[in-house]
mmCIF file of C-alpha atoms in Angstrom:
data_model
loop_
_atom_site.group_PDB
_atom_site.id
_atom_site.type_symbol
_atom_site.label_atom_id
_atom_site.label_comp_id
_atom_site.label_asym_id
_atom_site.label_seq_id
_atom_site.Cartn_x
_atom_site.Cartn_y
_atom_site.Cartn_z
ATOM 1 C CA UNK A 1 0.000 0.000 0.000
ATOM 2 C CA UNK A 2 2.781 2.412 0.801
ATOM 3 C CA UNK A 3 4.266 1.747 -2.625
ATOM 4 C CA UNK A 4 0.920 2.497 -4.332
ATOM 5 C CA UNK A 5 0.470 5.817 -2.468
ATOM 6 C CA UNK A 6 4.036 6.836 -3.399
ATOM 7 C CA UNK A 7 3.316 6.127 -7.046
ATOM 8 C CA UNK A 8 0.169 8.301 -6.868
ATOM 9 C CA UNK A 9 2.059 11.176 -5.322
ATOM 10 C CA UNK A 10 4.689 10.944 -8.083
ATOM 11 C CA UNK A 11 2.019 11.040 -10.775
ATOM 12 C CA UNK A 12 0.352 14.050 -9.132
ATOM 13 C CA UNK A 13 3.660 15.862 -8.943
ATOM 14 C CA UNK A 14 4.332 15.016 -12.585
ATOM 15 C CA UNK A 15 0.972 16.461 -13.653
ATOM 16 C CA UNK A 16 1.490 19.612 -11.583
ATOM 17 C CA UNK A 17 4.946 20.186 -13.032
ATOM 18 C CA UNK A 18 3.761 19.693 -16.592
ATOM 19 C CA UNK A 19 0.794 22.038 -16.157
ATOM 20 C CA UNK A 20 3.040 24.643 -14.586
ATOM 21 C CA UNK A 21 5.348 24.355 -17.560
ATOM 22 C CA UNK A 22 2.500 25.462 -19.811
ATOM 23 C CA UNK A 23 2.075 28.734 -17.924
ATOM 24 C CA UNK A 24 4.286 30.688 -20.266
ATOM 25 C CA UNK A 25 4.820 34.337 -19.391
ATOM 26 C CA UNK A 26 3.166 36.859 -21.687
ATOM 27 C CA UNK A 27 4.896 39.829 -23.252
ATOM 28 C CA UNK A 28 4.470 43.463 -22.302
ATOM 29 C CA UNK A 29 2.546 45.421 -24.879
ATOM 30 C CA UNK A 30 1.607 49.052 -25.362
ATOM 31 C CA UNK A 31 -0.927 50.422 -22.919
ATOM 32 C CA UNK A 32 -2.989 53.534 -23.581
ATOM 33 C CA UNK A 33 -3.874 55.896 -20.788
ATOM 34 C CA UNK A 34 -7.429 56.064 -19.486
ATOM 35 C CA UNK A 35 -7.835 59.416 -21.246
ATOM 36 C CA UNK A 36 -7.262 57.815 -24.639
ATOM 37 C CA UNK A 37 -3.874 59.469 -25.046
ATOM 38 C CA UNK A 38 -0.605 58.058 -26.315
ATOM 39 C CA UNK A 39 -0.060 54.338 -25.732
ATOM 40 C CA UNK A 40 3.358 53.900 -24.135
ATOM 41 C CA UNK A 41 5.266 50.633 -24.407
ATOM 42 C CA UNK A 42 4.034 48.482 -21.536
ATOM 43 C CA UNK A 43 7.514 47.003 -21.085
ATOM 44 C CA UNK A 44 9.326 50.342 -20.900
ATOM 45 C CA UNK A 45 11.651 50.942 -17.947
ATOM 46 C CA UNK A 46 11.737 54.224 -16.066
ATOM 47 C CA UNK A 47 14.943 56.216 -16.515
ATOM 48 C CA UNK A 48 15.855 59.704 -15.324
ATOM 49 C CA UNK A 49 17.736 62.045 -17.593
ATOM 50 C CA UNK A 50 20.816 63.816 -16.178
ATOM 51 C CA UNK A 51 21.748 67.468 -16.488
ATOM 52 C CA UNK A 52 25.418 66.450 -16.829
ATOM 53 C CA UNK A 53 26.686 63.873 -19.292
ATOM 54 C CA UNK A 54 28.924 62.297 -16.635
ATOM 55 C CA UNK A 55 25.844 61.480 -14.543
ATOM 56 C CA UNK A 56 23.876 60.035 -17.452
ATOM 57 C CA UNK A 57 22.096 56.706 -16.986
ATOM 58 C CA UNK A 58 23.187 53.962 -19.371
ATOM 59 C CA UNK A 59 20.682 52.685 -21.936
ATOM 60 C CA UNK A 60 20.709 49.076 -23.132
ATOM 61 C CA UNK A 61 20.263 48.088 -26.769
ATOM 62 C CA UNK A 62 16.838 46.713 -27.630
ATOM 63 C CA UNK A 63 15.210 48.270 -24.567
ATOM 64 C CA UNK A 64 12.517 50.955 -24.407
ATOM 65 C CA UNK A 65 12.462 53.533 -21.623
ATOM 66 C CA UNK A 66 10.154 56.180 -20.188
ATOM 67 C CA UNK A 67 11.329 59.534 -18.936
ATOM 68 C CA UNK A 68 10.147 63.160 -18.824
ATOM 69 C CA UNK A 69 11.512 66.604 -19.598
ATOM 70 C CA UNK A 70 10.644 70.083 -18.349
ATOM 71 C CA UNK A 71 10.187 73.210 -20.428
ATOM 72 C CA UNK A 72 13.565 74.328 -21.844
ATOM 73 C CA UNK A 73 15.043 71.122 -20.395
ATOM 74 C CA UNK A 74 18.293 69.484 -21.543
ATOM 75 C CA UNK A 75 18.836 65.881 -20.493
ATOM 76 C CA UNK A 76 21.637 63.370 -21.094
ATOM 77 C CA UNK A 77 21.527 59.596 -21.486
ATOM 78 C CA UNK A 78 24.467 57.282 -22.173
ATOM 79 C CA UNK A 79 25.090 54.451 -24.620
ATOM 80 C CA UNK A 80 28.259 52.359 -24.864
ATOM 81 C CA UNK A 81 29.216 51.585 -28.467
ATOM 82 C CA UNK A 82 31.703 49.356 -30.243
ATOM 83 C CA UNK A 83 33.557 50.123 -33.476
ATOM 84 C CA UNK A 84 31.270 48.178 -35.826
ATOM 85 C CA UNK A 85 27.587 48.769 -35.164
ATOM 86 C CA UNK A 86 25.480 51.773 -36.034
ATOM 87 C CA UNK A 87 23.365 53.055 -33.167
ATOM 88 C CA UNK A 88 19.991 54.804 -33.028
ATOM 89 C CA UNK A 89 18.266 56.410 -30.048
ATOM 90 C CA UNK A 90 14.764 57.652 -30.771
ATOM 91 C CA UNK A 91 12.708 59.916 -28.542
ATOM 92 C CA UNK A 92 8.938 60.305 -28.734
ATOM 93 C CA UNK A 93 7.896 63.479 -26.912
ATOM 94 C CA UNK A 94 4.337 63.335 -25.570
ATOM 95 C CA UNK A 95 2.917 66.636 -24.281
ATOM 96 C CA UNK A 96 -0.249 66.685 -22.208
ATOM 97 C CA UNK A 97 -3.579 66.469 -24.008
ATOM 98 C CA UNK A 98 -4.742 69.833 -25.305
ATOM 99 C CA UNK A 99 -1.412 71.559 -24.665
ATOM 100 C CA UNK A 100 -0.669 74.713 -26.626
ATOM 101 C CA UNK A 101 2.331 75.108 -28.905
ATOM 102 C CA UNK A 102 4.168 78.151 -30.182
ATOM 103 C CA UNK A 103 5.766 78.252 -33.609
ATOM 104 C CA UNK A 104 9.059 76.339 -33.486
ATOM 105 C CA UNK A 105 8.278 74.291 -30.374
ATOM 106 C CA UNK A 106 9.622 70.739 -30.512
ATOM 107 C CA UNK A 107 12.506 68.479 -29.563
ATOM 108 C CA UNK A 108 16.079 68.023 -30.689
ATOM 109 C CA UNK A 109 17.960 64.763 -30.161
ATOM 110 C CA UNK A 110 21.711 64.534 -30.730
ATOM 111 C CA UNK A 111 24.502 62.060 -30.048
ATOM 112 C CA UNK A 112 28.088 63.005 -29.199
ATOM 113 C CA UNK A 113 31.239 61.267 -28.097
ATOM 114 C CA UNK A 114 33.359 62.080 -25.060
ATOM 115 C CA UNK A 115 35.241 64.763 -27.005
ATOM 116 C CA UNK A 116 31.999 66.584 -27.830
ATOM 117 C CA UNK A 117 32.063 65.529 -31.492
ATOM 118 C CA UNK A 118 28.471 65.494 -32.702
ATOM 119 C CA UNK A 119 27.675 62.246 -34.497
ATOM 120 C CA UNK A 120 24.101 62.724 -35.669
ATOM 121 C CA UNK A 121 21.073 64.740 -34.668
ATOM 122 C CA UNK A 122 17.484 65.475 -35.634
ATOM 123 C CA UNK A 123 14.915 68.120 -34.731
ATOM 124 C CA UNK A 124 11.133 67.837 -35.033
ATOM 125 C CA UNK A 125 8.585 70.559 -34.316
ATOM 126 C CA UNK A 126 4.818 70.935 -34.249
ATOM 127 C CA UNK A 127 3.206 72.128 -37.476
ATOM 128 C CA UNK A 128 0.560 74.277 -35.784
ATOM 129 C CA UNK A 129 -0.584 75.861 -32.540
ATOM 130 C CA UNK A 130 -1.367 72.516 -30.891
ATOM 131 C CA UNK A 131 0.831 69.712 -29.664
ATOM 132 C CA UNK A 132 0.886 66.081 -30.719
ATOM 133 C CA UNK A 133 3.335 63.223 -30.047
ATOM 134 C CA UNK A 134 6.444 63.902 -32.130
ATOM 135 C CA UNK A 135 9.491 61.706 -32.750
ATOM 136 C CA UNK A 136 13.151 62.376 -33.511
ATOM 137 C CA UNK A 137 16.314 60.296 -33.313
ATOM 138 C CA UNK A 138 20.050 60.625 -32.908
ATOM 139 C CA UNK A 139 22.416 58.173 -34.540
ATOM 140 C CA UNK A 140 26.013 57.092 -34.813
ATOM 141 C CA UNK A 141 26.568 56.053 -38.422
ATOM 142 C CA UNK A 142 29.970 54.657 -39.286
ATOM 143 C CA UNK A 143 30.860 56.206 -42.637
ATOM 144 C CA UNK A 144 33.577 55.037 -45.046
ATOM 145 C CA UNK A 145 36.891 56.862 -44.636
ATOM 146 C CA UNK A 146 35.581 58.836 -41.655
ATOM 147 C CA UNK A 147 37.357 58.926 -38.295
ATOM 148 C CA UNK A 148 34.682 60.896 -36.456
ATOM 149 C CA UNK A 149 32.495 58.987 -33.973
ATOM 150 C CA UNK A 150 34.071 55.628 -34.864
ATOM 151 C CA UNK A 151 35.826 54.785 -31.608
ATOM 152 C CA UNK A 152 34.493 52.393 -28.996
ATOM 153 C CA UNK A 153 33.404 53.818 -25.676
ATOM 154 C CA UNK A 154 30.802 56.029 -24.038
ATOM 155 C CA UNK A 155 28.543 58.199 -26.185
ATOM 156 C CA UNK A 156 25.984 60.660 -24.877
ATOM 157 C CA UNK A 157 22.466 61.314 -26.128
ATOM 158 C CA UNK A 158 21.252 64.849 -25.497
ATOM 159 C CA UNK A 159 17.504 65.532 -25.562
ATOM 160 C CA UNK A 160 16.587 69.205 -25.744
ATOM 161 C CA UNK A 161 13.090 70.590 -25.484
ATOM 162 C CA UNK A 162 12.826 73.669 -27.633
ATOM 163 C CA UNK A 163 10.150 76.056 -26.305
ATOM 164 C CA UNK A 164 9.121 79.561 -27.285
ATOM 165 C CA UNK A 165 7.156 82.223 -25.431
ATOM 166 C CA UNK A 166 3.566 81.194 -24.901
ATOM 167 C CA UNK A 167 4.169 77.466 -25.279
ATOM 168 C CA UNK A 168 3.040 74.724 -22.921
ATOM 169 C CA UNK A 169 4.755 74.891 -19.540
ATOM 170 C CA UNK A 170 3.993 71.382 -18.323
ATOM 171 C CA UNK A 171 6.367 68.421 -18.355
ATOM 172 C CA UNK A 172 6.471 66.254 -21.456
ATOM 173 C CA UNK A 173 6.631 62.486 -21.184
ATOM 174 C CA UNK A 174 9.315 60.756 -23.233
ATOM 175 C CA UNK A 175 9.452 57.292 -24.774
ATOM 176 C CA UNK A 176 13.078 56.426 -25.548
ATOM 177 C CA UNK A 177 14.191 53.458 -27.646
ATOM 178 C CA UNK A 178 17.768 52.331 -28.298
ATOM 179 C CA UNK A 179 18.560 50.087 -31.267
ATOM 180 C CA UNK A 180 21.728 48.908 -32.951
ATOM 181 C CA UNK A 181 22.238 47.993 -36.589
ATOM 182 C CA UNK A 182 24.954 45.469 -37.473
ATOM 183 C CA UNK A 183 27.852 46.558 -39.607
ATOM 184 C CA UNK A 184 28.565 45.093 -43.011
ATOM 185 C CA UNK A 185 30.661 42.011 -43.672
ATOM 186 C CA UNK A 186 32.283 43.762 -46.634
ATOM 187 C CA UNK A 187 32.576 47.245 -48.132
ATOM 188 C CA UNK A 188 29.163 48.899 -48.578
ATOM 189 C CA UNK A 189 29.745 49.593 -52.266
ATOM 190 C CA UNK A 190 28.497 52.819 -53.849
ATOM 191 C CA UNK A 191 27.571 55.651 -51.523
ATOM 192 C CA UNK A 192 26.264 58.007 -54.215
ATOM 193 C CA UNK A 193 22.514 58.127 -54.835
ATOM 194 C CA UNK A 194 21.155 57.135 -58.252
ATOM 195 C CA UNK A 195 20.075 60.114 -60.335
ATOM 196 C CA UNK A 196 16.911 58.433 -61.656
ATOM 197 C CA UNK A 197 14.080 57.331 -59.402
ATOM 198 C CA UNK A 198 10.272 57.313 -59.528
ATOM 199 C CA UNK A 199 9.259 60.609 -57.946
ATOM 200 C CA UNK A 200 5.662 60.661 -59.191
ATOM 201 C CA UNK A 201 2.785 59.533 -56.973
ATOM 202 C CA UNK A 202 1.210 56.334 -58.383
ATOM 203 C CA UNK A 203 -2.466 55.814 -58.990
ATOM 204 C CA UNK A 204 -4.446 55.190 -55.785
ATOM 205 C CA UNK A 205 -4.924 51.531 -54.907
ATOM 206 C CA UNK A 206 -8.043 49.903 -56.282
ATOM 207 C CA UNK A 207 -10.624 47.844 -54.443
ATOM 208 C CA UNK A 208 -12.414 50.392 -52.294
ATOM 209 C CA UNK A 209 -11.890 51.302 -48.621
ATOM 210 C CA UNK A 210 -11.562 48.687 -45.913
ATOM 211 C CA UNK A 211 -12.152 49.425 -42.246
ATOM 212 C CA UNK A 212 -8.980 49.399 -40.143
ATOM 213 C CA UNK A 213 -8.715 51.555 -37.021
ATOM 214 C CA UNK A 214 -5.304 52.804 -35.934
ATOM 215 C CA UNK A 215 -3.425 52.275 -32.701
ATOM 216 C CA UNK A 216 -2.635 54.887 -30.061
ATOM 217 C CA UNK A 217 1.179 54.703 -30.215
ATOM 218 C CA UNK A 218 4.168 53.278 -32.050
ATOM 219 C CA UNK A 219 4.048 50.093 -29.986
ATOM 220 C CA UNK A 220 0.476 49.212 -30.958
ATOM 221 C CA UNK A 221 0.402 50.708 -34.446
ATOM 222 C CA UNK A 222 -2.039 48.851 -36.691
ATOM 223 C CA UNK A 223 -0.358 47.007 -39.576
ATOM 224 C CA UNK A 224 -1.251 47.941 -43.134
ATOM 225 C CA UNK A 225 -0.379 46.724 -46.585
ATOM 226 C CA UNK A 226 -1.054 48.480 -49.866
ATOM 227 C CA UNK A 227 -4.676 49.534 -50.029
ATOM 228 C CA UNK A 228 -7.336 52.047 -49.065
ATOM 229 C CA UNK A 229 -8.081 52.138 -45.354
ATOM 230 C CA UNK A 230 -10.942 53.834 -43.530
ATOM 231 C CA UNK A 231 -11.267 54.979 -39.910
ATOM 232 C CA UNK A 232 -12.975 57.730 -37.904
ATOM 233 C CA UNK A 233 -10.813 60.240 -36.060
ATOM 234 C CA UNK A 234 -11.883 62.612 -33.307
ATOM 235 C CA UNK A 235 -10.401 66.114 -32.899
ATOM 236 C CA UNK A 236 -7.253 66.093 -30.775
ATOM 237 C CA UNK A 237 -6.583 62.393 -31.334
ATOM 238 C CA UNK A 238 -3.624 60.712 -33.047
ATOM 239 C CA UNK A 239 -3.716 57.270 -34.668
ATOM 240 C CA UNK A 240 -0.738 55.116 -35.683
ATOM 241 C CA UNK A 241 -0.227 52.632 -38.497
ATOM 242 C CA UNK A 242 2.802 50.704 -39.731
ATOM 243 C CA UNK A 243 3.655 49.462 -43.224
ATOM 244 C CA UNK A 244 6.423 46.937 -44.111
ATOM 245 C CA UNK A 245 8.732 48.420 -46.756
ATOM 246 C CA UNK A 246 11.547 46.215 -48.051
ATOM 247 C CA UNK A 247 14.850 47.091 -49.694
ATOM 248 C CA UNK A 248 14.278 48.739 -53.074
ATOM 249 C CA UNK A 249 10.637 49.567 -52.370
ATOM 250 C CA UNK A 250 8.919 52.955 -52.148
ATOM 251 C CA UNK A 251 6.136 54.049 -49.828
ATOM 252 C CA UNK A 252 3.471 56.557 -50.868
ATOM 253 C CA UNK A 253 0.744 57.795 -48.531
ATOM 254 C CA UNK A 254 -2.205 60.151 -48.871
ATOM 255 C CA UNK A 255 -4.957 61.044 -46.418
ATOM 256 C CA UNK A 256 -8.468 62.269 -47.215
ATOM 257 C CA UNK A 257 -10.662 63.945 -44.630
ATOM 258 C CA UNK A 258 -14.367 63.557 -45.331
ATOM 259 C CA UNK A 259 -16.964 66.295 -45.432
ATOM 260 C CA UNK A 260 -18.851 67.525 -42.397
ATOM 261 C CA UNK A 261 -22.468 68.733 -42.308
ATOM 262 C CA UNK A 262 -21.709 70.885 -39.259
ATOM 263 C CA UNK A 263 -20.461 73.984 -41.112
ATOM 264 C CA UNK A 264 -17.810 75.551 -43.299
ATOM 265 C CA UNK A 265 -15.406 77.147 -40.829
ATOM 266 C CA UNK A 266 -11.768 77.438 -41.950
ATOM 267 C CA UNK A 267 -9.273 75.582 -39.755
ATOM 268 C CA UNK A 268 -5.555 75.678 -40.547
ATOM 269 C CA UNK A 269 -3.341 72.640 -39.894
ATOM 270 C CA UNK A 270 -6.516 70.638 -39.394
ATOM 271 C CA UNK A 271 -4.931 67.292 -40.285
ATOM 272 C CA UNK A 272 -1.278 66.364 -39.759
ATOM 273 C CA UNK A 273 0.198 63.308 -41.465
ATOM 274 C CA UNK A 274 3.644 62.117 -40.380
ATOM 275 C CA UNK A 275 6.057 59.366 -41.436
ATOM 276 C CA UNK A 276 8.768 57.731 -39.275
ATOM 277 C CA UNK A 277 11.267 55.009 -40.156
ATOM 278 C CA UNK A 278 11.845 51.630 -38.429
ATOM 279 C CA UNK A 279 14.149 53.258 -35.850
ATOM 280 C CA UNK A 280 11.380 55.824 -35.233
ATOM 281 C CA UNK A 281 13.406 58.546 -36.841
ATOM 282 C CA UNK A 282 11.391 61.330 -38.418
ATOM 283 C CA UNK A 283 11.094 61.209 -42.215
ATOM 284 C CA UNK A 284 8.461 63.763 -43.178
ATOM 285 C CA UNK A 285 5.256 65.458 -42.104
ATOM 286 C CA UNK A 286 2.711 67.748 -43.694
ATOM 287 C CA UNK A 287 -0.595 69.364 -42.774
ATOM 288 C CA UNK A 288 -3.638 70.719 -44.560
ATOM 289 C CA UNK A 289 -6.491 73.132 -43.976
ATOM 290 C CA UNK A 290 -10.142 72.136 -43.697
ATOM 291 C CA UNK A 291 -13.372 73.998 -44.317
ATOM 292 C CA UNK A 292 -16.008 71.291 -44.129
ATOM 293 C CA UNK A 293 -15.499 69.901 -47.658
ATOM 294 C CA UNK A 294 -13.453 66.813 -48.582
ATOM 295 C CA UNK A 295 -9.725 67.571 -48.489
ATOM 296 C CA UNK A 296 -6.699 65.489 -49.431
ATOM 297 C CA UNK A 297 -3.110 65.551 -48.186
ATOM 298 C CA UNK A 298 -0.186 63.640 -49.750
ATOM 299 C CA UNK A 299 3.274 63.176 -48.283
ATOM 300 C CA UNK A 300 6.147 64.023 -50.605
ATOM 301 C CA UNK A 301 7.462 60.997 -52.523
ATOM 302 C CA UNK A 302 10.629 59.542 -50.997
ATOM 303 C CA UNK A 303 13.398 57.538 -52.644
ATOM 304 C CA UNK A 304 13.301 53.739 -52.580
ATOM 305 C CA UNK A 305 14.705 52.202 -49.416
ATOM 306 C CA UNK A 306 18.462 51.797 -49.886
ATOM 307 C CA UNK A 307 21.539 51.483 -47.707
ATOM 308 C CA UNK A 308 23.292 54.347 -49.507
ATOM 309 C CA UNK A 309 20.457 56.743 -48.613
ATOM 310 C CA UNK A 310 22.138 57.247 -45.236
ATOM 311 C CA UNK A 311 24.903 59.212 -46.914
ATOM 312 C CA UNK A 312 22.474 61.767 -48.389
ATOM 313 C CA UNK A 313 22.531 65.362 -47.186
ATOM 314 C CA UNK A 314 18.721 65.581 -47.181
ATOM 315 C CA UNK A 315 17.270 64.431 -43.855
ATOM 316 C CA UNK A 316 14.209 62.753 -45.339
ATOM 317 C CA UNK A 317 16.299 60.775 -47.836
ATOM 318 C CA UNK A 318 18.825 59.818 -45.163
ATOM 319 C CA UNK A 319 16.006 58.441 -43.041
ATOM 320 C CA UNK A 320 15.010 55.969 -45.798
ATOM 321 C CA UNK A 321 18.112 53.962 -44.969
ATOM 322 C CA UNK A 322 16.814 50.538 -44.049
ATOM 323 C CA UNK A 323 13.983 48.081 -44.563
ATOM 324 C CA UNK A 324 11.393 47.356 -41.897
ATOM 325 C CA UNK A 325 8.195 48.807 -40.490
ATOM 326 C CA UNK A 326 7.561 52.429 -41.478
ATOM 327 C CA UNK A 327 5.095 54.302 -39.295
ATOM 328 C CA UNK A 328 2.288 56.607 -40.414
ATOM 329 C CA UNK A 329 0.466 58.777 -37.882
ATOM 330 C CA UNK A 330 -2.477 61.109 -38.390
ATOM 331 C CA UNK A 331 -3.655 63.821 -35.997
ATOM 332 C CA UNK A 332 -6.785 65.965 -36.094
ATOM 333 C CA UNK A 333 -6.445 69.451 -34.657
ATOM 334 C CA UNK A 334 -8.416 70.042 -31.435
ATOM 335 C CA UNK A 335 -9.554 73.325 -33.045
ATOM 336 C CA UNK A 336 -11.919 71.278 -35.203
ATOM 337 C CA UNK A 337 -14.047 70.550 -32.128
ATOM 338 C CA UNK A 338 -14.846 74.251 -31.740
ATOM 339 C CA UNK A 339 -15.968 74.602 -35.344
ATOM 340 C CA UNK A 340 -17.495 71.195 -36.082
ATOM 341 C CA UNK A 341 -18.122 69.542 -32.735
ATOM 342 C CA UNK A 342 -16.201 66.766 -31.052
ATOM 343 C CA UNK A 343 -17.617 63.892 -33.081
ATOM 344 C CA UNK A 344 -15.112 61.900 -35.188
ATOM 345 C CA UNK A 345 -14.640 62.758 -38.853
ATOM 346 C CA UNK A 346 -14.236 60.099 -41.557
ATOM 347 C CA UNK A 347 -10.594 59.615 -42.572
ATOM 348 C CA UNK A 348 -9.225 57.511 -45.427
ATOM 349 C CA UNK A 349 -5.572 56.549 -45.836
ATOM 350 C CA UNK A 350 -4.354 55.395 -49.229
ATOM 351 C CA UNK A 351 -1.095 53.466 -49.145
ATOM 352 C CA UNK A 352 1.022 52.369 -52.100
ATOM 353 C CA UNK A 353 4.139 50.199 -51.830
ATOM 354 C CA UNK A 354 5.865 49.972 -55.198
ATOM 355 C CA UNK A 355 8.936 48.180 -56.521
ATOM 356 C CA UNK A 356 10.275 44.663 -56.249
ATOM 357 C CA UNK A 357 12.054 43.768 -53.023
ATOM 358 C CA UNK A 358 15.825 43.604 -53.418
ATOM 359 C CA UNK A 359 18.410 41.601 -51.447
ATOM 360 C CA UNK A 360 19.506 43.067 -48.132
ATOM 361 C CA UNK A 361 23.007 44.493 -47.766
ATOM 362 C CA UNK A 362 25.664 42.071 -46.479
ATOM 363 C CA UNK A 363 25.072 42.561 -42.782
ATOM 364 C CA UNK A 364 27.614 40.946 -40.480
ATOM 365 C CA UNK A 365 24.834 39.823 -38.139
ATOM 366 C CA UNK A 366 21.038 39.488 -37.875
ATOM 367 C CA UNK A 367 19.263 42.565 -39.224
ATOM 368 C CA UNK A 368 16.519 42.396 -36.581
ATOM 369 C CA UNK A 369 13.914 45.120 -37.046
ATOM 370 C CA UNK A 370 15.761 46.381 -40.118
ATOM 371 C CA UNK A 371 14.234 43.728 -42.358
ATOM 372 C CA UNK A 372 10.886 42.542 -43.677
ATOM 373 C CA UNK A 373 9.927 38.933 -42.969
ATOM 374 C CA UNK A 374 7.110 36.689 -44.147
ATOM 375 C CA UNK A 375 5.517 37.092 -40.713
ATOM 376 C CA UNK A 376 5.614 40.876 -41.179
ATOM 377 C CA UNK A 377 3.760 40.581 -44.459
ATOM 378 C CA UNK A 378 1.178 38.287 -42.838
ATOM 379 C CA UNK A 379 0.683 40.821 -40.030
ATOM 380 C CA UNK A 380 0.235 43.623 -42.571
ATOM 381 C CA UNK A 381 -2.388 41.619 -44.459
ATOM 382 C CA UNK A 382 -4.323 40.732 -41.300
ATOM 383 C CA UNK A 383 -3.989 44.113 -39.571
ATOM 384 C CA UNK A 384 -2.261 42.799 -36.448
ATOM 385 C CA UNK A 385 -0.208 45.153 -34.337
ATOM 386 C CA UNK A 386 3.048 44.135 -32.654
ATOM 387 C CA UNK A 387 1.339 43.021 -29.454
ATOM 388 C CA UNK A 388 -1.148 40.843 -31.299
ATOM 389 C CA UNK A 389 1.664 39.258 -33.298
ATOM 390 C CA UNK A 390 3.540 38.493 -30.089
ATOM 391 C CA UNK A 391 0.438 37.084 -28.414
ATOM 392 C CA UNK A 392 -0.380 34.847 -31.362
ATOM 393 C CA UNK A 393 3.214 33.609 -31.375
ATOM 394 C CA UNK A 394 2.974 32.839 -27.667
ATOM 395 C CA UNK A 395 -0.257 30.923 -28.199
ATOM 396 C CA UNK A 396 1.411 28.819 -30.886
ATOM 397 C CA UNK A 397 4.229 27.992 -28.459
ATOM 398 C CA UNK A 398 1.688 27.124 -25.768
ATOM 399 C CA UNK A 399 -0.202 24.930 -28.214
ATOM 400 C CA UNK A 400 2.889 22.989 -29.253
ATOM 401 C CA UNK A 401 4.064 22.730 -25.653
ATOM 402 C CA UNK A 402 0.594 21.621 -24.615
ATOM 403 C CA UNK A 403 0.503 18.804 -27.156
ATOM 404 C CA UNK A 404 3.958 17.594 -26.154
ATOM 405 C CA UNK A 405 3.367 17.901 -22.438
ATOM 406 C CA UNK A 406 -0.044 16.276 -22.764
ATOM 407 C CA UNK A 407 1.479 13.264 -24.452
ATOM 408 C CA UNK A 408 4.084 12.955 -21.715
ATOM 409 C CA UNK A 409 1.388 13.302 -19.065
ATOM 410 C CA UNK A 410 -0.726 10.561 -20.611
ATOM 411 C CA UNK A 411 2.289 8.270 -20.821
ATOM 412 C CA UNK A 412 3.114 9.028 -17.187
ATOM 413 C CA UNK A 413 -0.442 8.361 -16.033
ATOM 414 C CA UNK A 414 -0.472 5.153 -18.055
ATOM 415 C CA UNK A 415 2.709 3.992 -16.379
ATOM 416 C CA UNK A 416 1.295 4.896 -12.962
ATOM 417 C CA UNK A 417 -1.905 2.947 -13.690
ATOM 418 C CA UNK A 418 0.122 -0.088 -14.815
ATOM 419 C CA UNK A 419 2.267 0.031 -11.691
ATOM 420 C CA UNK A 420 -0.776 0.478 -9.510
ATOM 421 C CA UNK A 421 -2.417 -2.567 -11.066
ATOM 422 C CA UNK A 422 0.727 -4.653 -10.494
ATOM 423 C CA UNK A 423 0.961 -3.464 -6.920
ATOM 424 C CA UNK A 424 -2.707 -4.198 -6.263
ATOM 425 C CA UNK A 425 -2.421 -7.711 -7.680
ATOM 426 C CA UNK A 426 0.719 -8.615 -5.747
#
């Protein structure tokens, strides 16, 4: 009898262990605030910016952080770099809802080495008298035959909040993301840009609009492929989408704001459309006026995605430097609520991705987010955001683990039953 009870306890322990093994931890996804504002990365770590570079907190590659900055603030963060990888630190500045902006308000992000050599910087400002989440990045790009910013060691990221008289005085939240891009296994080849490229906007995609609502931040941006996409957008709100663009491909985007029966008041900068690259570096933005009738806004055509774009003197061309998810965001001015009420207005995004995908450059390591995979294309077709992709991947792992563990459990219970029968008959 003692032997039979021991066998039962072993089987119970086996079942408990196997069931516990199926309790896989979930990922941390973007979480919007209760006020419907920007959705920060749910896995972001808190970090405090320093007023001196020597006190700067160190950022880790692949990690997202949350911080904040005061009006006219200047904050330092630190990254430790080697001699081979390119580095990108993006900053999304998120003012409070309804905050006012003066002309020229925005953020500037720069990277410098210990000798105060500036490696790369970017500034982004608001297009009108209202604030919206804006993104900019600093980068260390290792250029052929350049000796500047190529040494290993500590580099410092400086985030500056540029504020004018009459601008918002409250703190701005920051979402900071640090990524590295592998170097090349051989010389990058030509660094000059081709003189011929398709600069004309293609015909709008056929097939009619499909409903696809946007996310509330970069982390939960809704995936899109080429097509015509419809949503409803309320004044003061920003929605985010992402589109996979491979090497050699071009992205074109237009936005149409539908008519309103509420009046014909003239509102400047009524709709803002912005484009950011896979490292969340700013590419381009534009805005349009609205007076109650249908109005269309198109972003300027950009060159096809190419490695050599990074050597261009034009910021928007330089930002089209790698494949991956490109982000589109649309914001309606809060001024529209005064003229047309606070109900959402119909918005259509038309997205074209042209050109055949080309081979990636000869990276010396995994390209990571700077690539387009089959799973990315599936997510774009289905409309999944990053969190949904991660959750579905986790469920697949749980399903496979469940089948395997279930088989082991059945075998274990079968063995226990056989032993119990032998013990009972002896």
